[in-house]
Amino acid sequence: MAIIIKEFKKIKTKNGIFIEGMPGVGNVGLIAASYLVEQLKPEVFAELHTGYFGHAVLIKPNAEIQLLKGTFYYYKNRGKEIVFYIGDQQAISPEKTFDLVNKILSYLKKIGVKTVITLGGIQKGYPTKQRKVYGAVSEEKVKEKFKNLKIDFDNVSKDVGSIIGAVGMLTGYAKYYGLEGLCLLSESFSTPFVPDHKGAKALLEVLEKILEIEIDYSRINKKIKEQESIEEKLSKVPISQPKEEVEEKKLSYLG
Amino acid sequence: MAIIIKEFKKIKTKNGIFIEGMPGVGNVGLIAASYLVEQLKPEVFAELHTGYFGHAVLIKPNAEIQLLKGTFYYYKNRGKEIVFYIGDQQAISPEKTFDLVNKILSYLKKIGVKTVITLGGIQKGYPTKQRKVYGAVSEEKVKEKFKNLKIDFDNVSKDVGSIIGAVGMLTGYAKYYGLEGLCLLSESFSTPFVPDHKGAKALLEVLEKILEIEIDYSRINKKIKEQESIEEKLSKVPISQPKEEVEEKKLSYLG
Amino acid sequence: MAIIIKEFKKIKTKNGIFIEGMPGVGNVGLIAASYLVEQLKPEVFAELHTGYFGHAVLIKPNAEIQLLKGTFYYYKNRGKEIVFYIGDQQAISPEKTFDLVNKILSYLKKIGVKTVITLGGIQKGYPTKQRKVYGAVSEEKVKEKFKNLKIDFDNVSKDVGSIIGAVGMLTGYAKYYGLEGLCLLSESFSTPFVPDHKGAKALLEVLEKILEIEIDYSRINKKIKEQESIEEKLSKVPISQPKEEVEEKKLSYLG
Amino acid sequence: MAIIIKEFKKIKTKNGIFIEGMPGVGNVGLIAASYLVEQLKPEVFAELHTGYFGHAVLIKPNAEIQLLKGTFYYYKNRGKEIVFYIGDQQAISPEKTFDLVNKILSYLKKIGVKTVITLGGIQKGYPTKQRKVYGAVSEEKVKEKFKNLKIDFDNVSKDVGSIIGAVGMLTGYAKYYGLEGLCLLSESFSTPFVPDHKGAKALLEVLEKILEIEIDYSRINKKIKEQESIEEKLSKVPISQPKEEVEEKKLSYLG
């Protein structure tokens, strides 16, 4: 009873593309995937329930209890079929991530998905003007399909090196299910109360080309402006200076 | 062998109401449910055993070992059938709460329960004259059945927001079993050695109307008097004053 | 594959008595059960293997690897059949104790055991001249069978109250398998490098009468002498005095 | 879905020898086994996947995701069949090591392996000129087959005493699968960034005789030179001297 996928409607895609978003660095993957869901308004067709998301529930404004779950959405546009997965949580323990990943992949296989695209962030210690998007793949040949899309496959090993959590495992295990895996990793910088919308937009710009859709960026651009204004304020706070002054005084006291 | 429900008697209710009490904030749910069990004297018909309650046992005055378990009781009054569950413990790990909740709900489904009522507390930092009771539901339509009962559904999202533990999950997952879920959450304030009988009584007053029973409050009223007397004493202890005095002195020393 | 019982020989007892010893307070249960195994030289007929004992192994003087396991022994004397279990470890997590306990009990049921006797210790903060033995039972009626044996059933609830670990659960769950459970708990005092042989002997004296055997105490008496000599030395070490002297000096300095 | 062995090719050995390497003390086992794999170029025939290796993945220079896994290799030379297992990780929790070990052993049994050789290190607090290799066995009689090979079976109990992790359990549980187990433990000394190639070579020298192969040590000898040069530099850092001086001064102050 560890992980249950509850289907509301049977779906069978033909070479469907899978896009997932879950909490993570800067929440870039979750924001990007949720943004697409808001714009494309795909249909909910299944939910994933498990104890691996912890034992909390949320209460909605109408007093309804909202379980922490994963939601699967289906979208079809000009012959292109997309399956979205929005996960409210990552698995609470590393060893359960394996179970979650294999449960999702075997389900994707069953509903005819062909390509698995996962979204994540790479934490930077400072804000960058532009967020570079790195790519990692399930098998080298997959890179061919995603070239000329401003995805950096050349420096990902050197600059990133490893991925922690479901995103990397979903991509890596894809090949064992006969699927192609692409992991998009945006550079990310986030402050405690502001997730990284800039990083999410970088992912959206790549997804726009892959999915051959048109994205209205107005809402996320507004969020980015807010984010930049906070980052600018923070950059002016002289964090280390006062401490140095104190230390200098201490030293002069010794003299 | 993770969770076992041991039945002593087969029960089949017709639209039964389920009421549970487990340890939690102020122990209000456990106290309220146990109070009803003491008054209505329902029949024990099943026990739930699991390793998720830890590895301790209690020793009763007659030297008998008492296992930490969940106990199911059956009560019938004027066509109204109630199933009680008194849990000695919550599950020891978050991910096991999911298993516990689904085990209980699938069992309730099997024995014909229709409505799942869970009881919990919301920790306040100070004692309140009156304990407000909030409500959260499995689906919005369930609110209709419990209106005009002094349950606050309007502010629960804003004031409470989320619920940790089995209570919220039991209510939320109820709908996946075709059951209706109502979670009653009393404001609560408890001191280390005095659990919150006042909060428990607030829950009992709502349950009295839902279950159409009459409750004798004399015993809990006595407990509440004791509680109020302790709270009053505590309110006179000048907890923060001495600290402020010390700090003031320090400051004047600088001058 | 969580817990495996590997049988070397099929055993079927008629109303067999089960005695177990595992690590615990003062190691009294493990010492007492092992002492009986050494004296009675019962036959090994099964082993219990599990990951719940951790991932360490020991190396014997002949370079053989010794796994951490549970060992079952069979002994028959004048119609009395005894099954011993010596456990190298307790389960490493509370929730696994439930699985271990139920695995053992269901196996005991299968091989015809009727009475489950578990051995444990109650930590005292100081050495006692005599070690009292408390008893707790699976059901009140079991006390009858073990009266007039210097087992204190009257104060166990008040003096002990609860038991942590497999010992209590084995006794308590016995009744769900149609078995009678008796838990013997010796007062115990142990120092870091000397386990409590005195407490173990107190258990042996009770077991001698229950099992109607004759125990040669010479070896354990020798161990007890060593233990008493160490306890005596420790009792003469003025643990708190030097500290008080230092504090006194500090105070006088203020004067 | 806890542990999966994915076979790329069916293998059936006749009295095959199994050699494993996993991360551990000084990484001696992993280095030695990997060195043999590099030299003998055996064929990959299966992979072991599990959540017990954690939830990280690595990214290779070609942007491919590399899962943490166990890899099985097959090698045949003059009638001698060797199965290698290179594990990227040990199991993340002690209780899962049992599952991993039993999964591997039951698979080895199935593919006709007869002898299980495990490799590990014993941490020393200082570098030794020569690394002694200790041996521990599944059953005493196994020692006979590996005598006159400079494996110390006589002092392993006294000098080592216990083994933590999969290596010891693999050897010990071998006998329950009808296999013979030999655990080779090299003395080891490693510094944070330099694993112990010297200890690995000591293992290789023993394996060379057991497997009747010829090993080219040139590459590992180069690594050992680097290691020795670092160890020499470290040995000249007077770590403990200043502390002793300080203590001496304190003492003289008292005088």
PDB file of N, CA, C and O in Angstrom, chain A residues 1-4 6 8 47-69 92-93 96, chain B residues 94-95 97-99 102-103 135-140 143 153 156-157 160-165 168-169 171-173 176 183 185:
ATOM      1  N   MET A   1       0.840  -1.205   0.000  1.00  0.00           N
ATOM      2  CA  MET A   1       0.000   0.000   0.000  1.00  0.00           C
ATOM      3  C   MET A   1       0.879   1.261   0.000  1.00  0.00           C
ATOM      4  O   MET A   1       0.437   2.374   0.270  1.00  0.00           O
ATOM      5  N   ALA A   2       2.156   1.028  -0.326  1.00  0.00           N
ATOM      6  CA  ALA A   2       3.154   2.092  -0.207  1.00  0.00           C
ATOM      7  C   ALA A   2       2.894   3.267  -1.157  1.00  0.00           C
ATOM      8  O   ALA A   2       2.955   4.418  -0.770  1.00  0.00           O
ATOM      9  N   ILE A   3       2.633   2.992  -2.403  1.00  0.00           N
ATOM     10  CA  ILE A   3       2.352   4.038  -3.389  1.00  0.00           C
ATOM     11  C   ILE A   3       1.159   3.577  -4.230  1.00  0.00           C
ATOM     12  O   ILE A   3       1.185   2.483  -4.790  1.00  0.00           O
ATOM     13  N   ILE A   4       0.152   4.422  -4.325  1.00  0.00           N
ATOM     14  CA  ILE A   4      -1.050   4.083  -5.090  1.00  0.00           C
ATOM     15  C   ILE A   4      -1.249   5.114  -6.187  1.00  0.00           C
ATOM     16  O   ILE A   4      -1.176   6.316  -5.920  1.00  0.00           O
ATOM     17  N   LYS A   6      -4.141   6.419  -8.423  1.00  0.00           N
ATOM     18  CA  LYS A   6      -5.605   6.353  -8.544  1.00  0.00           C
ATOM     19  C   LYS A   6      -5.985   7.018  -9.863  1.00  0.00           C
ATOM     20  O   LYS A   6      -5.796   8.221 -10.034  1.00  0.00           O
ATOM     21  N   PHE A   8      -8.559   8.412 -12.627  1.00  0.00           N
ATOM     22  CA  PHE A   8      -9.930   8.881 -12.823  1.00  0.00           C
ATOM     23  C   PHE A   8     -10.380   8.610 -14.258  1.00  0.00           C
ATOM     24  O   PHE A   8     -11.560   8.529 -14.548  1.00  0.00           O
ATOM     25  N   GLU A  47      -4.103  10.496  -9.802  1.00  0.00           N
ATOM     26  CA  GLU A  47      -3.396  11.020  -8.634  1.00  0.00           C
ATOM     27  C   GLU A  47      -2.501   9.940  -8.039  1.00  0.00           C
ATOM     28  O   GLU A  47      -2.842   8.756  -8.072  1.00  0.00           O
ATOM     29  N   LEU A  48      -1.389  10.372  -7.488  1.00  0.00           N
ATOM     30  CA  LEU A  48      -0.475   9.444  -6.812  1.00  0.00           C
ATOM     31  C   LEU A  48      -0.532   9.731  -5.310  1.00  0.00           C
ATOM     32  O   LEU A  48      -0.325  10.865  -4.877  1.00  0.00           O
ATOM     33  N   HIS A  49      -0.830   8.690  -4.529  1.00  0.00           N
ATOM     34  CA  HIS A  49      -0.903   8.825  -3.072  1.00  0.00           C
ATOM     35  C   HIS A  49       0.120   7.913  -2.412  1.00  0.00           C
ATOM     36  O   HIS A  49       0.325   6.778  -2.845  1.00  0.00           O
ATOM     37  N   THR A  50       0.725   8.427  -1.366  1.00  0.00           N
ATOM     38  CA  THR A  50       1.732   7.626  -0.667  1.00  0.00           C
ATOM     39  C   THR A  50       2.008   8.200   0.714  1.00  0.00           C
ATOM     40  O   THR A  50       1.789   9.393   0.953  1.00  0.00           O
ATOM     41  N   GLY A  51       2.490   7.359   1.606  1.00  0.00           N
ATOM     42  CA  GLY A  51       2.928   7.830   2.914  1.00  0.00           C
ATOM     43  C   GLY A  51       4.281   8.507   2.845  1.00  0.00           C
ATOM     44  O   GLY A  51       4.710   9.148   3.786  1.00  0.00           O
ATOM     45  N   TYR A  52       4.952   8.374   1.697  1.00  0.00           N
ATOM     46  CA  TYR A  52       6.302   8.930   1.567  1.00  0.00           C
ATOM     47  C   TYR A  52       6.304  10.450   1.445  1.00  0.00           C
ATOM     48  O   TYR A  52       7.363  11.059   1.330  1.00  0.00           O
ATOM     49  N   PHE A  53       5.126  11.066   1.407  1.00  0.00           N
ATOM     50  CA  PHE A  53       5.052  12.537   1.377  1.00  0.00           C
ATOM     51  C   PHE A  53       4.859  13.095   2.790  1.00  0.00           C
ATOM     52  O   PHE A  53       4.592  14.281   2.967  1.00  0.00           O
ATOM     53  N   GLY A  54       4.932  12.261   3.808  1.00  0.00           N
ATOM     54  CA  GLY A  54       4.755  12.725   5.180  1.00  0.00           C
ATOM     55  C   GLY A  54       3.319  12.591   5.649  1.00  0.00           C
ATOM     56  O   GLY A  54       2.502  11.942   4.992  1.00  0.00           O
ATOM     57  N   HIS A  55       2.991  13.197   6.785  1.00  0.00           N
ATOM     58  CA  HIS A  55       1.664  13.011   7.388  1.00  0.00           C
ATOM     59  C   HIS A  55       0.955  14.342   7.643  1.00  0.00           C
ATOM     60  O   HIS A  55       0.193  14.479   8.589  1.00  0.00           O
ATOM     61  N   ALA A  56       1.202  15.314   6.772  1.00  0.00           N
ATOM     62  CA  ALA A  56       0.514  16.603   6.895  1.00  0.00           C
ATOM     63  C   ALA A  56      -0.556  16.717   5.804  1.00  0.00           C
ATOM     64  O   ALA A  56      -0.459  16.069   4.761  1.00  0.00           O
ATOM     65  N   VAL A  57      -1.579  17.502   6.069  1.00  0.00           N
ATOM     66  CA  VAL A  57      -2.560  17.870   5.036  1.00  0.00           C
ATOM     67  C   VAL A  57      -2.756  19.379   5.108  1.00  0.00           C
ATOM     68  O   VAL A  57      -2.484  19.995   6.128  1.00  0.00           O
ATOM     69  N   LEU A  58      -3.219  19.965   4.025  1.00  0.00           N
ATOM     70  CA  LEU A  58      -3.516  21.397   3.998  1.00  0.00           C
ATOM     71  C   LEU A  58      -5.025  21.586   4.062  1.00  0.00           C
ATOM     72  O   LEU A  58      -5.785  20.679   3.722  1.00  0.00           O
ATOM     73  N   ILE A  59      -5.446  22.769   4.503  1.00  0.00           N
ATOM     74  CA  ILE A  59      -6.884  23.072   4.527  1.00  0.00           C
ATOM     75  C   ILE A  59      -7.151  24.208   3.545  1.00  0.00           C
ATOM     76  O   ILE A  59      -6.559  25.282   3.658  1.00  0.00           O
ATOM     77  N   LYS A  60      -8.029  23.965   2.579  1.00  0.00           N
ATOM     78  CA  LYS A  60      -8.337  24.965   1.549  1.00  0.00           C
ATOM     79  C   LYS A  60      -9.320  26.008   2.086  1.00  0.00           C
ATOM     80  O   LYS A  60     -10.001  25.764   3.089  1.00  0.00           O
ATOM     81  N   PRO A  61      -9.400  27.163   1.453  1.00  0.00           N
ATOM     82  CA  PRO A  61     -10.307  28.213   1.914  1.00  0.00           C
ATOM     83  C   PRO A  61     -11.752  27.731   2.106  1.00  0.00           C
ATOM     84  O   PRO A  61     -12.470  28.224   2.964  1.00  0.00           O
ATOM     85  N   ASN A  62     -12.196  26.745   1.323  1.00  0.00           N
ATOM     86  CA  ASN A  62     -13.570  26.235   1.500  1.00  0.00           C
ATOM     87  C   ASN A  62     -13.647  25.136   2.562  1.00  0.00           C
ATOM     88  O   ASN A  62     -14.634  24.403   2.620  1.00  0.00           O
ATOM     89  N   ALA A  63     -12.600  25.014   3.385  1.00  0.00           N
ATOM     90  CA  ALA A  63     -12.544  24.055   4.505  1.00  0.00           C
ATOM     91  C   ALA A  63     -12.308  22.609   4.064  1.00  0.00           C
ATOM     92  O   ALA A  63     -12.324  21.695   4.890  1.00  0.00           O
ATOM     93  N   GLU A  64     -12.069  22.421   2.774  1.00  0.00           N
ATOM     94  CA  GLU A  64     -11.767  21.066   2.304  1.00  0.00           C
ATOM     95  C   GLU A  64     -10.326  20.711   2.607  1.00  0.00           C
ATOM     96  O   GLU A  64      -9.416  21.538   2.461  1.00  0.00           O
ATOM     97  N   ILE A  65     -10.108  19.483   2.983  1.00  0.00           N
ATOM     98  CA  ILE A  65      -8.750  19.007   3.242  1.00  0.00           C
ATOM     99  C   ILE A  65      -8.085  18.630   1.928  1.00  0.00           C
ATOM    100  O   ILE A  65      -8.688  17.961   1.083  1.00  0.00           O
ATOM    101  N   GLN A  66      -6.877  19.120   1.760  1.00  0.00           N
ATOM    102  CA  GLN A  66      -6.104  18.848   0.547  1.00  0.00           C
ATOM    103  C   GLN A  66      -4.925  17.960   0.924  1.00  0.00           C
ATOM    104  O   GLN A  66      -4.049  18.353   1.688  1.00  0.00           O
ATOM    105  N   LEU A  67      -4.923  16.754   0.395  1.00  0.00           N
ATOM    106  CA  LEU A  67      -3.855  15.803   0.708  1.00  0.00           C
ATOM    107  C   LEU A  67      -2.588  16.160  -0.054  1.00  0.00           C
ATOM    108  O   LEU A  67      -2.660  16.687  -1.168  1.00  0.00           O
ATOM    109  N   LEU A  68      -1.456  15.845   0.492  1.00  0.00           N
ATOM    110  CA  LEU A  68      -0.200  15.970  -0.249  1.00  0.00           C
ATOM    111  C   LEU A  68      -0.140  14.786  -1.207  1.00  0.00           C
ATOM    112  O   LEU A  68      -0.201  13.631  -0.791  1.00  0.00           O
ATOM    113  N   LYS A  69      -0.034  15.093  -2.477  1.00  0.00           N
ATOM    114  CA  LYS A  69      -0.134  14.030  -3.482  1.00  0.00           C
ATOM    115  C   LYS A  69       0.607  14.426  -4.744  1.00  0.00           C
ATOM    116  O   LYS A  69       1.156  15.522  -4.845  1.00  0.00           O
ATOM    117  N   ILE A  92      10.067  11.409   1.457  1.00  0.00           N
ATOM    118  CA  ILE A  92      10.718  11.880   2.684  1.00  0.00           C
ATOM    119  C   ILE A  92      12.012  11.137   3.016  1.00  0.00           C
ATOM    120  O   ILE A  92      12.777  11.572   3.842  1.00  0.00           O
ATOM    121  N   SER A  93      12.262  10.000   2.400  1.00  0.00           N
ATOM    122  CA  SER A  93      13.542   9.333   2.667  1.00  0.00           C
ATOM    123  C   SER A  93      14.189   8.900   1.358  1.00  0.00           C
ATOM    124  O   SER A  93      13.507   8.517   0.414  1.00  0.00           O
ATOM    125  N   LYS A  96      13.139   5.736  -0.423  1.00  0.00           N
ATOM    126  CA  LYS A  96      11.797   5.689  -0.976  1.00  0.00           C
ATOM    127  C   LYS A  96      11.720   6.377  -2.331  1.00  0.00           C
ATOM    128  O   LYS A  96      10.767   6.165  -3.090  1.00  0.00           O
TER     129      LYS A  96
ATOM    130  N   PRO B  94       6.077   9.350  10.223  1.00  0.00           N
ATOM    131  CA  PRO B  94       5.104   9.975   9.319  1.00  0.00           C
ATOM    132  C   PRO B  94       4.641   9.045   8.201  1.00  0.00           C
ATOM    133  O   PRO B  94       3.450   8.970   7.904  1.00  0.00           O
ATOM    134  N   GLU B  95       5.586   8.324   7.588  1.00  0.00           N
ATOM    135  CA  GLU B  95       5.180   7.510   6.446  1.00  0.00           C
ATOM    136  C   GLU B  95       4.295   6.341   6.828  1.00  0.00           C
ATOM    137  O   GLU B  95       3.581   5.813   5.981  1.00  0.00           O
ATOM    138  N   THR B  97       1.869   6.635   9.035  1.00  0.00           N
ATOM    139  CA  THR B  97       0.533   7.173   9.277  1.00  0.00           C
ATOM    140  C   THR B  97      -0.372   6.881   8.087  1.00  0.00           C
ATOM    141  O   THR B  97      -1.551   6.554   8.242  1.00  0.00           O
ATOM    142  N   PHE B  98       0.186   6.984   6.888  1.00  0.00           N
ATOM    143  CA  PHE B  98      -0.550   6.678   5.665  1.00  0.00           C
ATOM    144  C   PHE B  98      -1.085   5.249   5.692  1.00  0.00           C
ATOM    145  O   PHE B  98      -2.258   5.000   5.375  1.00  0.00           O
ATOM    146  N   ASP B  99      -0.245   4.317   6.099  1.00  0.00           N
ATOM    147  CA  ASP B  99      -0.659   2.917   6.143  1.00  0.00           C
ATOM    148  C   ASP B  99      -1.740   2.700   7.197  1.00  0.00           C
ATOM    149  O   ASP B  99      -2.722   2.004   6.965  1.00  0.00           O
ATOM    150  N   ASN B 102      -5.077   4.258   5.979  1.00  0.00           N
ATOM    151  CA  ASN B 102      -5.744   3.488   4.926  1.00  0.00           C
ATOM    152  C   ASN B 102      -6.245   2.148   5.433  1.00  0.00           C
ATOM    153  O   ASN B 102      -7.279   1.653   4.978  1.00  0.00           O
ATOM    154  N   LYS B 103      -5.532   1.572   6.402  1.00  0.00           N
ATOM    155  CA  LYS B 103      -5.994   0.313   7.013  1.00  0.00           C
ATOM    156  C   LYS B 103      -7.315   0.547   7.739  1.00  0.00           C
ATOM    157  O   LYS B 103      -8.264  -0.239   7.592  1.00  0.00           O
ATOM    158  N   GLY B 135     -13.915  23.314  11.801  1.00  0.00           N
ATOM    159  CA  GLY B 135     -14.203  22.096  11.054  1.00  0.00           C
ATOM    160  C   GLY B 135     -13.515  22.088   9.707  1.00  0.00           C
ATOM    161  O   GLY B 135     -13.369  23.123   9.056  1.00  0.00           O
ATOM    162  N   ALA B 136     -13.042  20.906   9.305  1.00  0.00           N
ATOM    163  CA  ALA B 136     -12.502  20.720   7.954  1.00  0.00           C
ATOM    164  C   ALA B 136     -13.155  19.457   7.410  1.00  0.00           C
ATOM    165  O   ALA B 136     -13.495  18.551   8.179  1.00  0.00           O
ATOM    166  N   VAL B 137     -13.344  19.416   6.101  1.00  0.00           N
ATOM    167  CA  VAL B 137     -14.131  18.320   5.528  1.00  0.00           C
ATOM    168  C   VAL B 137     -13.407  17.639   4.364  1.00  0.00           C
ATOM    169  O   VAL B 137     -12.492  18.190   3.766  1.00  0.00           O
ATOM    170  N   SER B 138     -13.863  16.438   4.069  1.00  0.00           N
ATOM    171  CA  SER B 138     -13.285  15.678   2.955  1.00  0.00           C
ATOM    172  C   SER B 138     -13.685  16.284   1.618  1.00  0.00           C
ATOM    173  O   SER B 138     -12.906  16.310   0.673  1.00  0.00           O
ATOM    174  N   GLU B 139     -14.919  16.773   1.536  1.00  0.00           N
ATOM    175  CA  GLU B 139     -15.433  17.422   0.329  1.00  0.00           C
ATOM    176  C   GLU B 139     -16.364  18.548   0.760  1.00  0.00           C
ATOM    177  O   GLU B 139     -17.066  18.416   1.774  1.00  0.00           O
ATOM    178  N   GLU B 140     -16.423  19.579  -0.041  1.00  0.00           N
ATOM    179  CA  GLU B 140     -17.168  20.772   0.388  1.00  0.00           C
ATOM    180  C   GLU B 140     -18.617  20.468   0.770  1.00  0.00           C
ATOM    181  O   GLU B 140     -19.135  20.986   1.756  1.00  0.00           O
ATOM    182  N   LYS B 143     -19.986  19.901   4.393  1.00  0.00           N
ATOM    183  CA  LYS B 143     -20.267  21.008   5.323  1.00  0.00           C
ATOM    184  C   LYS B 143     -21.760  21.178   5.558  1.00  0.00           C
ATOM    185  O   LYS B 143     -22.194  21.468   6.678  1.00  0.00           O
ATOM    186  N   PHE B 153     -16.292  26.720   9.852  1.00  0.00           N
ATOM    187  CA  PHE B 153     -15.704  26.271   8.587  1.00  0.00           C
ATOM    188  C   PHE B 153     -15.076  27.443   7.814  1.00  0.00           C
ATOM    189  O   PHE B 153     -14.316  27.231   6.880  1.00  0.00           O
ATOM    190  N   VAL B 156     -11.183  28.280   9.168  1.00  0.00           N
ATOM    191  CA  VAL B 156     -10.267  27.165   9.440  1.00  0.00           C
ATOM    192  C   VAL B 156      -9.039  27.207   8.530  1.00  0.00           C
ATOM    193  O   VAL B 156      -7.919  26.901   8.958  1.00  0.00           O
ATOM    194  N   SER B 157      -9.236  27.618   7.278  1.00  0.00           N
ATOM    195  CA  SER B 157      -8.107  27.683   6.338  1.00  0.00           C
ATOM    196  C   SER B 157      -7.115  28.747   6.790  1.00  0.00           C
ATOM    197  O   SER B 157      -5.914  28.520   6.846  1.00  0.00           O
ATOM    198  N   VAL B 160      -6.035  27.903  10.812  1.00  0.00           N
ATOM    199  CA  VAL B 160      -5.363  26.623  11.073  1.00  0.00           C
ATOM    200  C   VAL B 160      -4.415  26.284   9.924  1.00  0.00           C
ATOM    201  O   VAL B 160      -3.228  26.057  10.132  1.00  0.00           O
ATOM    202  N   GLY B 161      -4.956  26.190   8.721  1.00  0.00           N
ATOM    203  CA  GLY B 161      -4.097  26.048   7.544  1.00  0.00           C
ATOM    204  C   GLY B 161      -3.624  24.650   7.201  1.00  0.00           C
ATOM    205  O   GLY B 161      -3.692  24.221   6.055  1.00  0.00           O
ATOM    206  N   SER B 162      -3.121  23.932   8.206  1.00  0.00           N
ATOM    207  CA  SER B 162      -2.659  22.571   7.949  1.00  0.00           C
ATOM    208  C   SER B 162      -2.825  21.716   9.201  1.00  0.00           C
ATOM    209  O   SER B 162      -2.937  22.233  10.307  1.00  0.00           O
ATOM    210  N   ILE B 163      -2.877  20.417   9.007  1.00  0.00           N
ATOM    211  CA  ILE B 163      -3.024  19.491  10.135  1.00  0.00           C
ATOM    212  C   ILE B 163      -1.925  18.439  10.010  1.00  0.00           C
ATOM    213  O   ILE B 163      -1.687  17.902   8.935  1.00  0.00           O
ATOM    214  N   ILE B 164      -1.266  18.153  11.123  1.00  0.00           N
ATOM    215  CA  ILE B 164      -0.204  17.137  11.144  1.00  0.00           C
ATOM    216  C   ILE B 164      -0.737  15.885  11.830  1.00  0.00           C
ATOM    217  O   ILE B 164      -1.341  15.981  12.892  1.00  0.00           O
ATOM    218  N   GLY B 165      -0.551  14.733  11.236  1.00  0.00           N
ATOM    219  CA  GLY B 165      -0.910  13.474  11.900  1.00  0.00           C
ATOM    220  C   GLY B 165      -2.108  12.782  11.282  1.00  0.00           C
ATOM    221  O   GLY B 165      -2.641  13.193  10.241  1.00  0.00           O
ATOM    222  N   GLY B 168      -5.946  14.479  10.167  1.00  0.00           N
ATOM    223  CA  GLY B 168      -6.162  15.133   8.878  1.00  0.00           C
ATOM    224  C   GLY B 168      -6.211  14.138   7.730  1.00  0.00           C
ATOM    225  O   GLY B 168      -7.054  14.235   6.837  1.00  0.00           O
ATOM    226  N   MET B 169      -5.324  13.158   7.772  1.00  0.00           N
ATOM    227  CA  MET B 169      -5.286  12.173   6.696  1.00  0.00           C
ATOM    228  C   MET B 169      -6.528  11.282   6.698  1.00  0.00           C
ATOM    229  O   MET B 169      -7.050  10.918   5.642  1.00  0.00           O
ATOM    230  N   THR B 171      -9.502  12.122   7.584  1.00  0.00           N
ATOM    231  CA  THR B 171     -10.603  12.908   7.013  1.00  0.00           C
ATOM    232  C   THR B 171     -10.423  13.043   5.508  1.00  0.00           C
ATOM    233  O   THR B 171     -11.363  12.830   4.737  1.00  0.00           O
ATOM    234  N   GLY B 172      -9.211  13.385   5.087  1.00  0.00           N
ATOM    235  CA  GLY B 172      -8.967  13.641   3.669  1.00  0.00           C
ATOM    236  C   GLY B 172      -9.096  12.400   2.800  1.00  0.00           C
ATOM    237  O   GLY B 172      -9.656  12.443   1.700  1.00  0.00           O
ATOM    238  N   TYR B 173      -8.575  11.283   3.277  1.00  0.00           N
ATOM    239  CA  TYR B 173      -8.639  10.051   2.475  1.00  0.00           C
ATOM    240  C   TYR B 173     -10.033   9.414   2.504  1.00  0.00           C
ATOM    241  O   TYR B 173     -10.304   8.508   1.718  1.00  0.00           O
ATOM    242  N   TYR B 176     -11.880   8.857  -0.754  1.00  0.00           N
ATOM    243  CA  TYR B 176     -11.416   7.815  -1.676  1.00  0.00           C
ATOM    244  C   TYR B 176     -12.022   6.451  -1.336  1.00  0.00           C
ATOM    245  O   TYR B 176     -11.880   5.502  -2.084  1.00  0.00           O
ATOM    246  N   CYS B 183     -13.518  16.736  10.189  1.00  0.00           N
ATOM    247  CA  CYS B 183     -12.483  16.846  11.210  1.00  0.00           C
ATOM    248  C   CYS B 183     -12.840  18.010  12.127  1.00  0.00           C
ATOM    249  O   CYS B 183     -12.971  19.151  11.672  1.00  0.00           O
ATOM    250  N   LEU B 185     -11.701  20.403  15.122  1.00  0.00           N
ATOM    251  CA  LEU B 185     -10.465  20.858  15.756  1.00  0.00           C
ATOM    252  C   LEU B 185     -10.779  21.911  16.806  1.00  0.00           C
ATOM    253  O   LEU B 185     -11.214  23.013  16.476  1.00  0.00           O
TER     254      LEU B 185
END
